[in-house]
mmCIF file of C-alpha atoms in Angstrom:
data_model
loop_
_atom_site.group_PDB
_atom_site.id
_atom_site.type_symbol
_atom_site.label_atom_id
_atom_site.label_comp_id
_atom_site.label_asym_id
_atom_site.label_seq_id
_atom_site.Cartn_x
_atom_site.Cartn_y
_atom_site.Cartn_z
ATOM 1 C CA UNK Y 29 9.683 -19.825 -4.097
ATOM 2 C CA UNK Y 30 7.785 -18.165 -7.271
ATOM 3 C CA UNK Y 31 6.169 -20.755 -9.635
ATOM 4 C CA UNK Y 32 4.552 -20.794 -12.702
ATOM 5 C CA UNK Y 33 1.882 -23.619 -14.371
ATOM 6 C CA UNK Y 34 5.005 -24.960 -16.269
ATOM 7 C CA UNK Y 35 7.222 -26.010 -12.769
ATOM 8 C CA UNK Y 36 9.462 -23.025 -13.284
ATOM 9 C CA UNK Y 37 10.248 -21.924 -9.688
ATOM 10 C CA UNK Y 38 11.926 -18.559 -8.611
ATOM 11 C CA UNK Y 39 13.343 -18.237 -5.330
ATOM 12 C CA UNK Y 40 12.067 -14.485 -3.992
ATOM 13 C CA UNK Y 41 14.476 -11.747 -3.363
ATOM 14 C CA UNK Y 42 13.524 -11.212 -0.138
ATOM 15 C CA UNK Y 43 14.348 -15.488 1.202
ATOM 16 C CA UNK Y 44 18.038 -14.251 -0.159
ATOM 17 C CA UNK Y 45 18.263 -11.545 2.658
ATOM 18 C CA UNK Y 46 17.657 -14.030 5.703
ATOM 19 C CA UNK Y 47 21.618 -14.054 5.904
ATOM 20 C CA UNK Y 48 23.140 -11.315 8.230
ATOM 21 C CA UNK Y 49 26.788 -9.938 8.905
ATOM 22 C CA UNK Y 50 28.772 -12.555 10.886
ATOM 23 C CA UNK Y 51 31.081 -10.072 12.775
ATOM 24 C CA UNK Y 52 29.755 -9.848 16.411
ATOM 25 C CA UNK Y 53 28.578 -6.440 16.663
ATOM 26 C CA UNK Y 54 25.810 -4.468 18.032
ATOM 27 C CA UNK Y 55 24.071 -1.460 18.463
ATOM 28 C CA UNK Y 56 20.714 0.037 19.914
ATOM 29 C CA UNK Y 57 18.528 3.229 18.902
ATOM 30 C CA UNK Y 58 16.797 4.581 22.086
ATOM 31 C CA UNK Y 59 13.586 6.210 20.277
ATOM 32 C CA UNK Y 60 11.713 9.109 22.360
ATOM 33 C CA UNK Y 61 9.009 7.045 22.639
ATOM 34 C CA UNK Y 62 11.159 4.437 24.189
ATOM 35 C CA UNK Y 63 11.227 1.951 21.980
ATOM 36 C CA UNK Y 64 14.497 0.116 21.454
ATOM 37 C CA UNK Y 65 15.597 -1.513 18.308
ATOM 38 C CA UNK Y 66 18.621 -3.470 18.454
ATOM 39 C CA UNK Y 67 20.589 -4.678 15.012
ATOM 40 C CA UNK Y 68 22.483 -7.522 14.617
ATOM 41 C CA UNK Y 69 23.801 -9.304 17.773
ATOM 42 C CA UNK Y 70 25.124 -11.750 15.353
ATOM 43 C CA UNK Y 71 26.998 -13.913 17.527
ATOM 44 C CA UNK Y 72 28.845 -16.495 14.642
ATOM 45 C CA UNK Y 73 28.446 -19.731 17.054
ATOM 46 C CA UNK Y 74 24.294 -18.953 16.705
ATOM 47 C CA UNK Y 75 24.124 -19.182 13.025
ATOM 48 C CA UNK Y 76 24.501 -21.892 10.867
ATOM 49 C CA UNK Y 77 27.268 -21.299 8.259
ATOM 50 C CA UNK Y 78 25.887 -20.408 4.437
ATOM 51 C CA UNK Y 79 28.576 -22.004 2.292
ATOM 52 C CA UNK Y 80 28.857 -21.066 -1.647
ATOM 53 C CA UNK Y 81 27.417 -23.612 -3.655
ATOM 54 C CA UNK Y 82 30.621 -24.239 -5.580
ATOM 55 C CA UNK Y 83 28.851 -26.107 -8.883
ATOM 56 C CA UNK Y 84 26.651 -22.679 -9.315
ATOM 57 C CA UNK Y 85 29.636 -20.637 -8.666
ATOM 58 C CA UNK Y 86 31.197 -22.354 -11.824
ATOM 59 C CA UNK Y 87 28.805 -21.583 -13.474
ATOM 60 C CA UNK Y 88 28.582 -18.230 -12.847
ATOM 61 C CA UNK Y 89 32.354 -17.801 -13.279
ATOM 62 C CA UNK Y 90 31.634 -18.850 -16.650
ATOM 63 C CA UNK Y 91 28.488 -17.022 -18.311
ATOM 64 C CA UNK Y 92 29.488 -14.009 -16.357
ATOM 65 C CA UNK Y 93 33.253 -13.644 -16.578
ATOM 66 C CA UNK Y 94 32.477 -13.375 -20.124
ATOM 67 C CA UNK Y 95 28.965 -10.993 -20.107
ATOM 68 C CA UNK Y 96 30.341 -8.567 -17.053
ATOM 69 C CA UNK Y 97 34.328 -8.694 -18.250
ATOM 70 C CA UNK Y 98 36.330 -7.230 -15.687
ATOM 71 C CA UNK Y 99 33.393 -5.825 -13.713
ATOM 72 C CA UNK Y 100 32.478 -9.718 -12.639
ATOM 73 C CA UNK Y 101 35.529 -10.182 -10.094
ATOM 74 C CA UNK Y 102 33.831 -7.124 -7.657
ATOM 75 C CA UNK Y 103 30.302 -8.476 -8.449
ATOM 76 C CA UNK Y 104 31.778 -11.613 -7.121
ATOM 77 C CA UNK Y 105 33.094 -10.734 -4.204
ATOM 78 C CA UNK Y 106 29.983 -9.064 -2.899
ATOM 79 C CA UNK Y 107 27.831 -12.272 -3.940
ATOM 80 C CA UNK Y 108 29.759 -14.725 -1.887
ATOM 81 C CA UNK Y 109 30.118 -12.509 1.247
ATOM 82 C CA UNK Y 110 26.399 -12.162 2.684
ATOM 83 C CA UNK Y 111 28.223 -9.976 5.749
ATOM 84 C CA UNK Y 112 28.666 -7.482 2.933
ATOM 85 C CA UNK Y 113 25.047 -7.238 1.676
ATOM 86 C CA UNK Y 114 23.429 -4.070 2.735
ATOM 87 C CA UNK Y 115 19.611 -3.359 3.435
ATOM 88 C CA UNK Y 116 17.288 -0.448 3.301
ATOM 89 C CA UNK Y 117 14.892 0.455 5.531
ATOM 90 C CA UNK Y 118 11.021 1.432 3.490
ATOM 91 C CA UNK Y 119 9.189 3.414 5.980
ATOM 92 C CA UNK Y 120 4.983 2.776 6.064
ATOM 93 C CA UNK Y 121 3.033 6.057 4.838
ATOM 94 C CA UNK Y 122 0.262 4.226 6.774
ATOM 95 C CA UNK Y 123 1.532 3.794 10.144
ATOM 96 C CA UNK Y 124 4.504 6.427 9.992
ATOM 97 C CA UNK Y 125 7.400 5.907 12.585
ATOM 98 C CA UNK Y 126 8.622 9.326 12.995
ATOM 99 C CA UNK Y 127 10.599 8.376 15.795
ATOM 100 C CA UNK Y 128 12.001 5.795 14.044
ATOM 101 C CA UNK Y 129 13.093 8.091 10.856
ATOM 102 C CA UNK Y 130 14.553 10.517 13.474
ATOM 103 C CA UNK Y 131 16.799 7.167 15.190
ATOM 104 C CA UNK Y 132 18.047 6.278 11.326
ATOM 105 C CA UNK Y 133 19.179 9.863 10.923
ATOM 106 C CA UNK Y 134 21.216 9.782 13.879
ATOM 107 C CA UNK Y 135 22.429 6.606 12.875
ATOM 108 C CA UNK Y 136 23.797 8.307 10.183
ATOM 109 C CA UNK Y 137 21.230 7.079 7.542
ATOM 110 C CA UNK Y 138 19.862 9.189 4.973
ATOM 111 C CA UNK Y 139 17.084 8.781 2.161
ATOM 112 C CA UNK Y 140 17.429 7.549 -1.182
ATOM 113 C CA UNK Y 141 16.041 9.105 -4.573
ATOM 114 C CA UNK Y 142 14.305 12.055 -2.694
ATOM 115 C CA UNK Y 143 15.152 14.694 -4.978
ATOM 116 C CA UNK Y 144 17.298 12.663 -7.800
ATOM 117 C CA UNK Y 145 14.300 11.562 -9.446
ATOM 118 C CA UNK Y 146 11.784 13.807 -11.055
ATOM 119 C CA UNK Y 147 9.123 10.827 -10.604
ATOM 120 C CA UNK Y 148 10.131 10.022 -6.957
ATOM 121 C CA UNK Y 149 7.000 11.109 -4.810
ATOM 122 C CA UNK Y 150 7.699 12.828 -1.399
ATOM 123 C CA UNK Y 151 5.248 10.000 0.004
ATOM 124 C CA UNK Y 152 7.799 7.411 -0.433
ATOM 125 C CA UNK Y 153 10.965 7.652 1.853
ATOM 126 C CA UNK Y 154 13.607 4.347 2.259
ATOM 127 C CA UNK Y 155 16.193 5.274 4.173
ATOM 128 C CA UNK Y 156 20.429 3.446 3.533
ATOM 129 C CA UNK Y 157 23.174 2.900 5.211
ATOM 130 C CA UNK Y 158 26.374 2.459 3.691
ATOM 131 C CA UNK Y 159 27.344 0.306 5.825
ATOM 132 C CA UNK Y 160 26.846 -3.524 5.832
ATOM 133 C CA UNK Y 161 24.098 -5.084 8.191
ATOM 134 C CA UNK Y 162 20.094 -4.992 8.785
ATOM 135 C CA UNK Y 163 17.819 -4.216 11.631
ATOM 136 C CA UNK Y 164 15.211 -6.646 13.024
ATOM 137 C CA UNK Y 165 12.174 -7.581 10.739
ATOM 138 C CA UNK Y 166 8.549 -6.761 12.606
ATOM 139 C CA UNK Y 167 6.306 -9.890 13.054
ATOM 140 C CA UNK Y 168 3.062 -9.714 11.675
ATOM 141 C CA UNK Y 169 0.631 -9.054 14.077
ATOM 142 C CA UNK Y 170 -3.175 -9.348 12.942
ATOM 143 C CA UNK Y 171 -4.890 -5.906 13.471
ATOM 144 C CA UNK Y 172 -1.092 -4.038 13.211
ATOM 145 C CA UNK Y 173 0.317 -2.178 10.544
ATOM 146 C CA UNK Y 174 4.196 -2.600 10.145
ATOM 147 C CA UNK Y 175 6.558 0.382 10.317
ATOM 148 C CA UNK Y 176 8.731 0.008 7.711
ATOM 149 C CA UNK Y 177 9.914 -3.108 5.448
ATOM 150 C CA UNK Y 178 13.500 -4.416 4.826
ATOM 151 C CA UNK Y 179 14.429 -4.467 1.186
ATOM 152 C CA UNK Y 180 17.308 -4.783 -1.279
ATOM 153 C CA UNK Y 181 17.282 -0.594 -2.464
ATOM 154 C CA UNK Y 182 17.502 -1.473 -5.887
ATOM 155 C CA UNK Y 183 14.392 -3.492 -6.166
ATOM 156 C CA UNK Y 184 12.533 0.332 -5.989
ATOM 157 C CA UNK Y 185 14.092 1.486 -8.856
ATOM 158 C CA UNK Y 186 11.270 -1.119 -11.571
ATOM 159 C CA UNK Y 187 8.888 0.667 -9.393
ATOM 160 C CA UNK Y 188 9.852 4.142 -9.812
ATOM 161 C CA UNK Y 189 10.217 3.714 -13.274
ATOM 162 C CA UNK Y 190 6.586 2.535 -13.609
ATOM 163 C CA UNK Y 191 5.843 6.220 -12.776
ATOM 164 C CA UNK Y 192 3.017 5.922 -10.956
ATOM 165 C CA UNK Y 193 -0.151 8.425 -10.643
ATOM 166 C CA UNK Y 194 -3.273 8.707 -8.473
ATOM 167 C CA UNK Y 195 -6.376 6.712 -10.085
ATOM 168 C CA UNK Y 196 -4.432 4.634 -12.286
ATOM 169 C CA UNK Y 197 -5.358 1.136 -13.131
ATOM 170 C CA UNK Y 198 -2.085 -1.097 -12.058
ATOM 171 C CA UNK Y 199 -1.554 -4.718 -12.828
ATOM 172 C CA UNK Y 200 1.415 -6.478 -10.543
ATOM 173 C CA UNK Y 201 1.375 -9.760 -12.844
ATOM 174 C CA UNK Y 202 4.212 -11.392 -10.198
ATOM 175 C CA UNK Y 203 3.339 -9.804 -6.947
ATOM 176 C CA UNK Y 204 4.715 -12.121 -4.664
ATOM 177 C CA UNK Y 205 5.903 -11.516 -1.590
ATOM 178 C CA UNK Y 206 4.526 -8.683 -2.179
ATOM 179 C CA UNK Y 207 7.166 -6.166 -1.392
ATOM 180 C CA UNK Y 208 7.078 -3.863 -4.963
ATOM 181 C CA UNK Y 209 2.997 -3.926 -4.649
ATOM 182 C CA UNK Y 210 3.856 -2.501 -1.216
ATOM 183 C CA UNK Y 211 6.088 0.331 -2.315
ATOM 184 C CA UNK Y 212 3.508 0.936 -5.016
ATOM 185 C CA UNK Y 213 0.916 2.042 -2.656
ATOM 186 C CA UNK Y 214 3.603 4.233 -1.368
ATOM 187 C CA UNK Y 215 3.583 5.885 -3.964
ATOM 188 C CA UNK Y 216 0.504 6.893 -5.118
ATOM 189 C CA UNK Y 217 -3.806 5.679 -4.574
ATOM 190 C CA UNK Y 218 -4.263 3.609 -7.696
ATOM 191 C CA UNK Y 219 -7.959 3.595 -8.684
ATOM 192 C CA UNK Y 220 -7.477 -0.212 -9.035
ATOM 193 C CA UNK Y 221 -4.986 -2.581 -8.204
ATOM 194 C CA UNK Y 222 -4.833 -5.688 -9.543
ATOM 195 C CA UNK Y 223 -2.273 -8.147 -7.933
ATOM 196 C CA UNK Y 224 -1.262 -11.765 -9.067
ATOM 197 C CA UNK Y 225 0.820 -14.763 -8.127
ATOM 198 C CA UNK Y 226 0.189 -18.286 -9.225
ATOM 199 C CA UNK Y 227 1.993 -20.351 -6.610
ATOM 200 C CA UNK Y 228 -0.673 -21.318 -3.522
ATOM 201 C CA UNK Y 229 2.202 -20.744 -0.545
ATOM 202 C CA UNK Y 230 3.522 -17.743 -2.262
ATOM 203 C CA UNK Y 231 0.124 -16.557 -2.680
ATOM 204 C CA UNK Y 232 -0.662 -16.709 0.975
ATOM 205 C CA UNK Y 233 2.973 -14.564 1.972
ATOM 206 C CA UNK Y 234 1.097 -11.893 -0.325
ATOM 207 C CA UNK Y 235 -2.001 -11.704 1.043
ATOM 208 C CA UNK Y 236 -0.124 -11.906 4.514
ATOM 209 C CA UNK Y 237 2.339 -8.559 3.456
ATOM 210 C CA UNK Y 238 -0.561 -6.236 2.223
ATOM 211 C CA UNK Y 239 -2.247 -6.764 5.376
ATOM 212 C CA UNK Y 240 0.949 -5.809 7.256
ATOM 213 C CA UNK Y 241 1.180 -2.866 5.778
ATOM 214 C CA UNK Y 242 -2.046 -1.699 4.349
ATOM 215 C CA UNK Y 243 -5.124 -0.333 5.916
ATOM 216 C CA UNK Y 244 -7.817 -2.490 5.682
ATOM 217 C CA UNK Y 245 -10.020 -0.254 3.869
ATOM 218 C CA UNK Y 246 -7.758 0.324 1.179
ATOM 219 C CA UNK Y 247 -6.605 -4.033 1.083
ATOM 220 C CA UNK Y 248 -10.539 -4.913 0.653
ATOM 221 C CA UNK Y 249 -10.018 -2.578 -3.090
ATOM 222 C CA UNK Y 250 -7.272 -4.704 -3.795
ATOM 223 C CA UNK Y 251 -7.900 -7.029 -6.386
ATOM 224 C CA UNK Y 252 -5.701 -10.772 -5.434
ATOM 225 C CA UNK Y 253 -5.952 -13.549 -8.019
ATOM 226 C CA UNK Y 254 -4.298 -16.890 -8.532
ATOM 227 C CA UNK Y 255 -3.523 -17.191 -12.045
ATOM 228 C CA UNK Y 256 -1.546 -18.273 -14.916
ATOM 229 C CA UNK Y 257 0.401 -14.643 -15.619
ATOM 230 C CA UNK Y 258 0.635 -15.855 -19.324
ATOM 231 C CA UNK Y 259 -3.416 -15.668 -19.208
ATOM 232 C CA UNK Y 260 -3.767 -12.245 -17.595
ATOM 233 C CA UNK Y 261 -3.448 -10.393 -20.927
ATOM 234 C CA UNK Y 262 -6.349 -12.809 -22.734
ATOM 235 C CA UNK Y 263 -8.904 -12.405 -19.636
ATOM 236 C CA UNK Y 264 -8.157 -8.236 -19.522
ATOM 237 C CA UNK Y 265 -7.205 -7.018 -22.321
ATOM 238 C CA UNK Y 266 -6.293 -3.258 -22.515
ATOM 239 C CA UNK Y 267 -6.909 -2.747 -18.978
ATOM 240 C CA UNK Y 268 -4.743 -1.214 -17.051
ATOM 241 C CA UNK Y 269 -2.615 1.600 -17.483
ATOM 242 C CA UNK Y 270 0.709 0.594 -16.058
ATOM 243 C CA UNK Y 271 1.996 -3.175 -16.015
ATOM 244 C CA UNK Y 272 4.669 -4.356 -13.702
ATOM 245 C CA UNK Y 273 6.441 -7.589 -14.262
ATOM 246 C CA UNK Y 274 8.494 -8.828 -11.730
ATOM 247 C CA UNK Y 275 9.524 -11.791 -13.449
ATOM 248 C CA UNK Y 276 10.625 -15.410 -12.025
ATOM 249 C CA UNK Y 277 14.156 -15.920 -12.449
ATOM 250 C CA UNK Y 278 17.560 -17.146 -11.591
ATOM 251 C CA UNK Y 279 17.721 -15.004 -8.523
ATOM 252 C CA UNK Y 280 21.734 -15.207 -8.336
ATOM 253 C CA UNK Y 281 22.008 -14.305 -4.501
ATOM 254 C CA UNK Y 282 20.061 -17.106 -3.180
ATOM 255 C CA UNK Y 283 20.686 -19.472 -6.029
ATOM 256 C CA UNK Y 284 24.655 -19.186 -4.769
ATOM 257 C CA UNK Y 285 24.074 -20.561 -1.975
ATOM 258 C CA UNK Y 286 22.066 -23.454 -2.724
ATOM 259 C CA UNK Y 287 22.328 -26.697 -0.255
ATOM 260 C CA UNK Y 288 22.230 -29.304 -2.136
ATOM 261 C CA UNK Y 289 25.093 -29.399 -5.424
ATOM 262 C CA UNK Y 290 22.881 -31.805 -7.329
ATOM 263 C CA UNK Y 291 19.583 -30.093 -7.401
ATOM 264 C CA UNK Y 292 21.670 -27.050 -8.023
ATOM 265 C CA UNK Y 293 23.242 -28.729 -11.025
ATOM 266 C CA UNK Y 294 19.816 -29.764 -11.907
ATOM 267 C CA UNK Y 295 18.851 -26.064 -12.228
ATOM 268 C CA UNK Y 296 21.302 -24.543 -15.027
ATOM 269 C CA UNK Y 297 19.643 -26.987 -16.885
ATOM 270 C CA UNK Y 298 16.364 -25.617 -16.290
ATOM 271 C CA UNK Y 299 17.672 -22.199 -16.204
ATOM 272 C CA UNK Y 300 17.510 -22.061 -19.920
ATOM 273 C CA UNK Y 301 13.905 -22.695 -20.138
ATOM 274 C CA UNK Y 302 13.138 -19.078 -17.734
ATOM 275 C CA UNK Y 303 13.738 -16.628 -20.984
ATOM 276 C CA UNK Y 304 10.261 -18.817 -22.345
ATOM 277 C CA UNK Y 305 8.224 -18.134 -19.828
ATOM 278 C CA UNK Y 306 9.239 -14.479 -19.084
ATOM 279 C CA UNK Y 307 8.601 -14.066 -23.001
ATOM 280 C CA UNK Y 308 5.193 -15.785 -22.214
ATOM 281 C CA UNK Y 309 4.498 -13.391 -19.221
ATOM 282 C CA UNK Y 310 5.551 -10.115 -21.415
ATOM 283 C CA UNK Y 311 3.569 -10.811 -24.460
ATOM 284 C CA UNK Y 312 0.503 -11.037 -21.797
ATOM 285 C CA UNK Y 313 1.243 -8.181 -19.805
ATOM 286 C CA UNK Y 314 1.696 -5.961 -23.117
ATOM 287 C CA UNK Y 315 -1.812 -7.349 -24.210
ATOM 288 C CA UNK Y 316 -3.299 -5.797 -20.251
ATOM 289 C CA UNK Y 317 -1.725 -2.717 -21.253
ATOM 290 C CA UNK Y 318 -4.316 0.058 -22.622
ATOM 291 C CA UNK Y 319 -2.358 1.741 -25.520
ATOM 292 C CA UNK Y 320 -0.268 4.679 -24.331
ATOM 293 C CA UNK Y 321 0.247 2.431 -21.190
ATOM 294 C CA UNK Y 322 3.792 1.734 -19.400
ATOM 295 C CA UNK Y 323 5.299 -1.506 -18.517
ATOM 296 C CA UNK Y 324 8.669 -2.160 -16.303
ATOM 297 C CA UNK Y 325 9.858 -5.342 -16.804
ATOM 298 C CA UNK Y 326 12.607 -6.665 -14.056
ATOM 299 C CA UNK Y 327 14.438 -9.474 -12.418
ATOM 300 C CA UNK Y 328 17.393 -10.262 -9.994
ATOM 301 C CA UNK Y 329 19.632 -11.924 -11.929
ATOM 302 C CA UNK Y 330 22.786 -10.667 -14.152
ATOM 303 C CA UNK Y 331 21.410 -13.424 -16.925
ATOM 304 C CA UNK Y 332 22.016 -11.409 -20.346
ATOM 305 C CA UNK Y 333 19.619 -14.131 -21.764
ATOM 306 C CA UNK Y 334 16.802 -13.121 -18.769
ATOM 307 C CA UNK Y 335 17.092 -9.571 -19.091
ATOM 308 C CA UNK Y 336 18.375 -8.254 -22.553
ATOM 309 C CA UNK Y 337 18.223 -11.029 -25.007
ATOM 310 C CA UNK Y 338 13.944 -11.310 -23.703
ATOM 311 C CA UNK Y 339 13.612 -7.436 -24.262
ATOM 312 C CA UNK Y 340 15.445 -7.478 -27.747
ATOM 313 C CA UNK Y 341 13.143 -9.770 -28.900
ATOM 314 C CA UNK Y 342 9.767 -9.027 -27.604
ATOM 315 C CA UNK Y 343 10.854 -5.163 -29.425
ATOM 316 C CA UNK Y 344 11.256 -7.230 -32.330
ATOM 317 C CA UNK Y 345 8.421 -9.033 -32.268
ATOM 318 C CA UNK Y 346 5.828 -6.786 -31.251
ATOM 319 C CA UNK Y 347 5.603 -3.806 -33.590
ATOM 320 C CA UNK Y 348 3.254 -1.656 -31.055
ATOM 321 C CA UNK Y 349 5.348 -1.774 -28.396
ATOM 322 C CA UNK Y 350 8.566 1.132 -28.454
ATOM 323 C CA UNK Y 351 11.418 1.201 -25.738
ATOM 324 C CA UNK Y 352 11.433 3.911 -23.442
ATOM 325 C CA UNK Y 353 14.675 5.446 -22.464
ATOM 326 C CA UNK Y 354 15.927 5.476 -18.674
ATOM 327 C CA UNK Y 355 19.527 6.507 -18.734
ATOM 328 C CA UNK Y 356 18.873 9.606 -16.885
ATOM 329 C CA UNK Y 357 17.656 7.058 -14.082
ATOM 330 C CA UNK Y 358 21.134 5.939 -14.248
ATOM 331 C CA UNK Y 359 22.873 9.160 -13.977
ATOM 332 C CA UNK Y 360 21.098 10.494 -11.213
ATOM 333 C CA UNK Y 361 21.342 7.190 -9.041
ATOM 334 C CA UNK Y 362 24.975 6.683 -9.331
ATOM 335 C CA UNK Y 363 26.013 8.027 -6.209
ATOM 336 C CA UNK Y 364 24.219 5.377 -4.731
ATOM 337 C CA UNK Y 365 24.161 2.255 -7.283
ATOM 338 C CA UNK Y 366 26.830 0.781 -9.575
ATOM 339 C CA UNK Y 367 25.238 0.092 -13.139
ATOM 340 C CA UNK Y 368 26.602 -2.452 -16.257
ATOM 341 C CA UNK Y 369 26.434 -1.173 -19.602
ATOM 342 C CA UNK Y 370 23.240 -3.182 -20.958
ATOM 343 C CA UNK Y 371 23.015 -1.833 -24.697
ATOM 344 C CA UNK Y 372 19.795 -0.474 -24.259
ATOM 345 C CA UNK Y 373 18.782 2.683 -23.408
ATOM 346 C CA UNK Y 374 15.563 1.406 -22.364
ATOM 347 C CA UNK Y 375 17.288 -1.354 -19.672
ATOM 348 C CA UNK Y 376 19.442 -0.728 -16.265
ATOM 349 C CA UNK Y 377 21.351 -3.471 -14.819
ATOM 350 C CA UNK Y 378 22.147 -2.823 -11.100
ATOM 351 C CA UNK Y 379 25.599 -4.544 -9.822
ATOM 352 C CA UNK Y 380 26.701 -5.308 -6.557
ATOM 353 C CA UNK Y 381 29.677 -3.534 -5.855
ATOM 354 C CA UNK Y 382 31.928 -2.538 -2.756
ATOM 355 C CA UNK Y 383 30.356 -0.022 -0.276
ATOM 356 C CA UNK Y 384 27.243 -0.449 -2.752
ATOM 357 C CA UNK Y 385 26.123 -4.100 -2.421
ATOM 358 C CA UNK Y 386 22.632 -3.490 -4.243
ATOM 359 C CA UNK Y 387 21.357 -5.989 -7.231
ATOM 360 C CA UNK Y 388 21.332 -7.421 -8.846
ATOM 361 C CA UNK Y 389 18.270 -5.575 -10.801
ATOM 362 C CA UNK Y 390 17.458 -5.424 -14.205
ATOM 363 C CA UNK Y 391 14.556 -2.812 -15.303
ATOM 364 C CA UNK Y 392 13.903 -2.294 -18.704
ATOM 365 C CA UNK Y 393 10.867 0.231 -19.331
ATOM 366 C CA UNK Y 394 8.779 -0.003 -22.646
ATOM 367 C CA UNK Y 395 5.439 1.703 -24.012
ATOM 368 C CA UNK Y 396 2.537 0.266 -25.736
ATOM 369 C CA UNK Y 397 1.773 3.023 -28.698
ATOM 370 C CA UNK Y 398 -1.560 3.238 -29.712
ATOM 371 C CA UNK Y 399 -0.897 2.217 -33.379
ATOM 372 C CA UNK Y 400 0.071 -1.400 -34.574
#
């Protein structure tokens, strides 16, 4: 869970992906090396059953049957079918697993954004399926670097948008668990990275994921801080030259498929306190930002009032900041991602959809201009 000093709490992306395909199939990837990786010997009578949550599911019908239209009945589908929900596979510039990349191939995966994006480095390589299903996550091991990390495709795309450079100065204001500071470094060498999660346990699964994947070396020049994201800005001002916002949220996946109906309940209520605090956390990320800087803002939810509604008004409320337009992110990725119309040329929202079960994402991109 993601928390902030006011209570909010956001369950992370990544807790939502613990559910696998329920068909009973397997399969195994003899490596040169030898190594064997088997996926998914997901024999039903071993799991426990993940049942809709059907008082969020109302809800859902209702805000987004009327923000998605006729797009929300696919969306819906996907949502409440985990055994649908596909997974890429990041591969670790630091501990590379060319055998591994050759097995995927054969498999019949292939990379994503290589080539579609002008800002996509050769560095970083995911590889997709379009099939449903996930291979086996590595266990950290003290003293090992992991191979590659499991991850929802479209959470890259806020972190390809940032646009990242060698020597830059890069704040993650909501790093936890730690997977977009992680594809980050895959990227590019910042000159300084600064990462930043409030919540104590949360805080901890960082600090546990950089040094899974990160050389030592490089994790000791890696700034980790416990604090207040709505303080950053005040404490480092004009600092850094791109700002990343993962922000807490609804997170609709997991949220679905809440336990218990009455602390569900309990949460739409609270749900329309979130578009405060991710104000909060924007106004103090823009104030980090150096002018001429970037910032990505993005979530995993399809909430119009999360994603939209807090970029309309932070544009309208902040006269040095201008919205920077990604459409052409759209166009190039829609082979593999389904998009919403947003109104913004400056925000994507990424949709789950049938042999394309990514999102959702919202990234909206924005520039601090070095006039008020």
């Amino acid at each position: 869970m993601r928390a902030d000093s006011g209570g909010t709490r956001k369950p992370s992306c990544f807790a939502s992906w613990i559910f696998r395909c329920r068909a009973a199939w397997s399969w195994r990837l003899a490596c040169p090396s030898g190594m064997v990786l088997t996926r998914l010997t997901a024999a039903p009578e071993r799991r426990l059953a993940r049942r809709v949550c059907g008082v969020v599911l109302d809800h859902f019908d209702a805000q987004y049957s009327s923000e998605l239209g006729d797009a929300w009945a696919a969306v819906r589908d996907i949502l409440t079918s985990p055994c649908c929900w596909q997974y890429a596979v990041l591969l670790n510039r630091f501990n590379y697993p060319f055998n591994l990349e050759e097995a995927l191939r054969l498999r019949g995966y292939r990379t994503v954004f290589q080539g579609s994006l002008p800002h996509c480095p050769k560095s970083m390589k995911c590889y997709l399926s379009t099939t449903a299903g996930r291979m086996p996550s590595e266990r950290h091991q003290v003293g090992n670097l992991k191979k590659y990390y499991l991850l929802n495709a479209a959470s890259l795309l806020p972190v390809l948008a940032l646009e990242l450079r060698d020597g830059e100065k890069v704040l993650d204001l909501c790093a936890a668990p730690g997977g977009k500071s992680i594809a980050l470094l895959q990227c590019a060498d910042p000159g300084y990275l600064h990462c930043n999660e409030y919540d104590h346990l949360r805080l901890k699964w960082l600090m546990q994921t950089l040094e899974s994947f990160i050389p030592q070396p490089l994790v000791n020049g890696i700034k980790v801080s416990q604090s207040d994201g709505r303080d950053v800005g005040d404490a480092q001002p004009e600092t850094f030259d791109k700002v990343l916002v993962d922000a807490p949220c609804s997170n609709d996946r997991s949220w679905l498929f809440s336990p218990d109906a009455q602390k569900a309940a309990c949460r739409i209520s609270q749900r329309r306190s979130l578009p405060l605090l991710q104000r909060g956390l924007l106004r103090s990320a823009i104030k980090a930002l150096r002018p001429g800087g970037l910032l990505v803002y993005s979530t995993c939810t399809l909430s119009r009032a999360e994603n939209q509604d807090v970029i309309n008004d932070v544009l309208n409320t902040h006269s040095n900041v201008i919205p920077v337009d990604i459409t052409e992110m759209a166009r190039t990725c829609s082979q593999d991602f389904s998009f919403a119309p947003t109104g913004q040329e400056c925000g994507l929202l990424v949709i789950p959809d049938k042999g394309r079960a990514w999102g959702p994402m919202y990234v909206a991109k924005l520039k601090k201009s070095w006039t008020v």
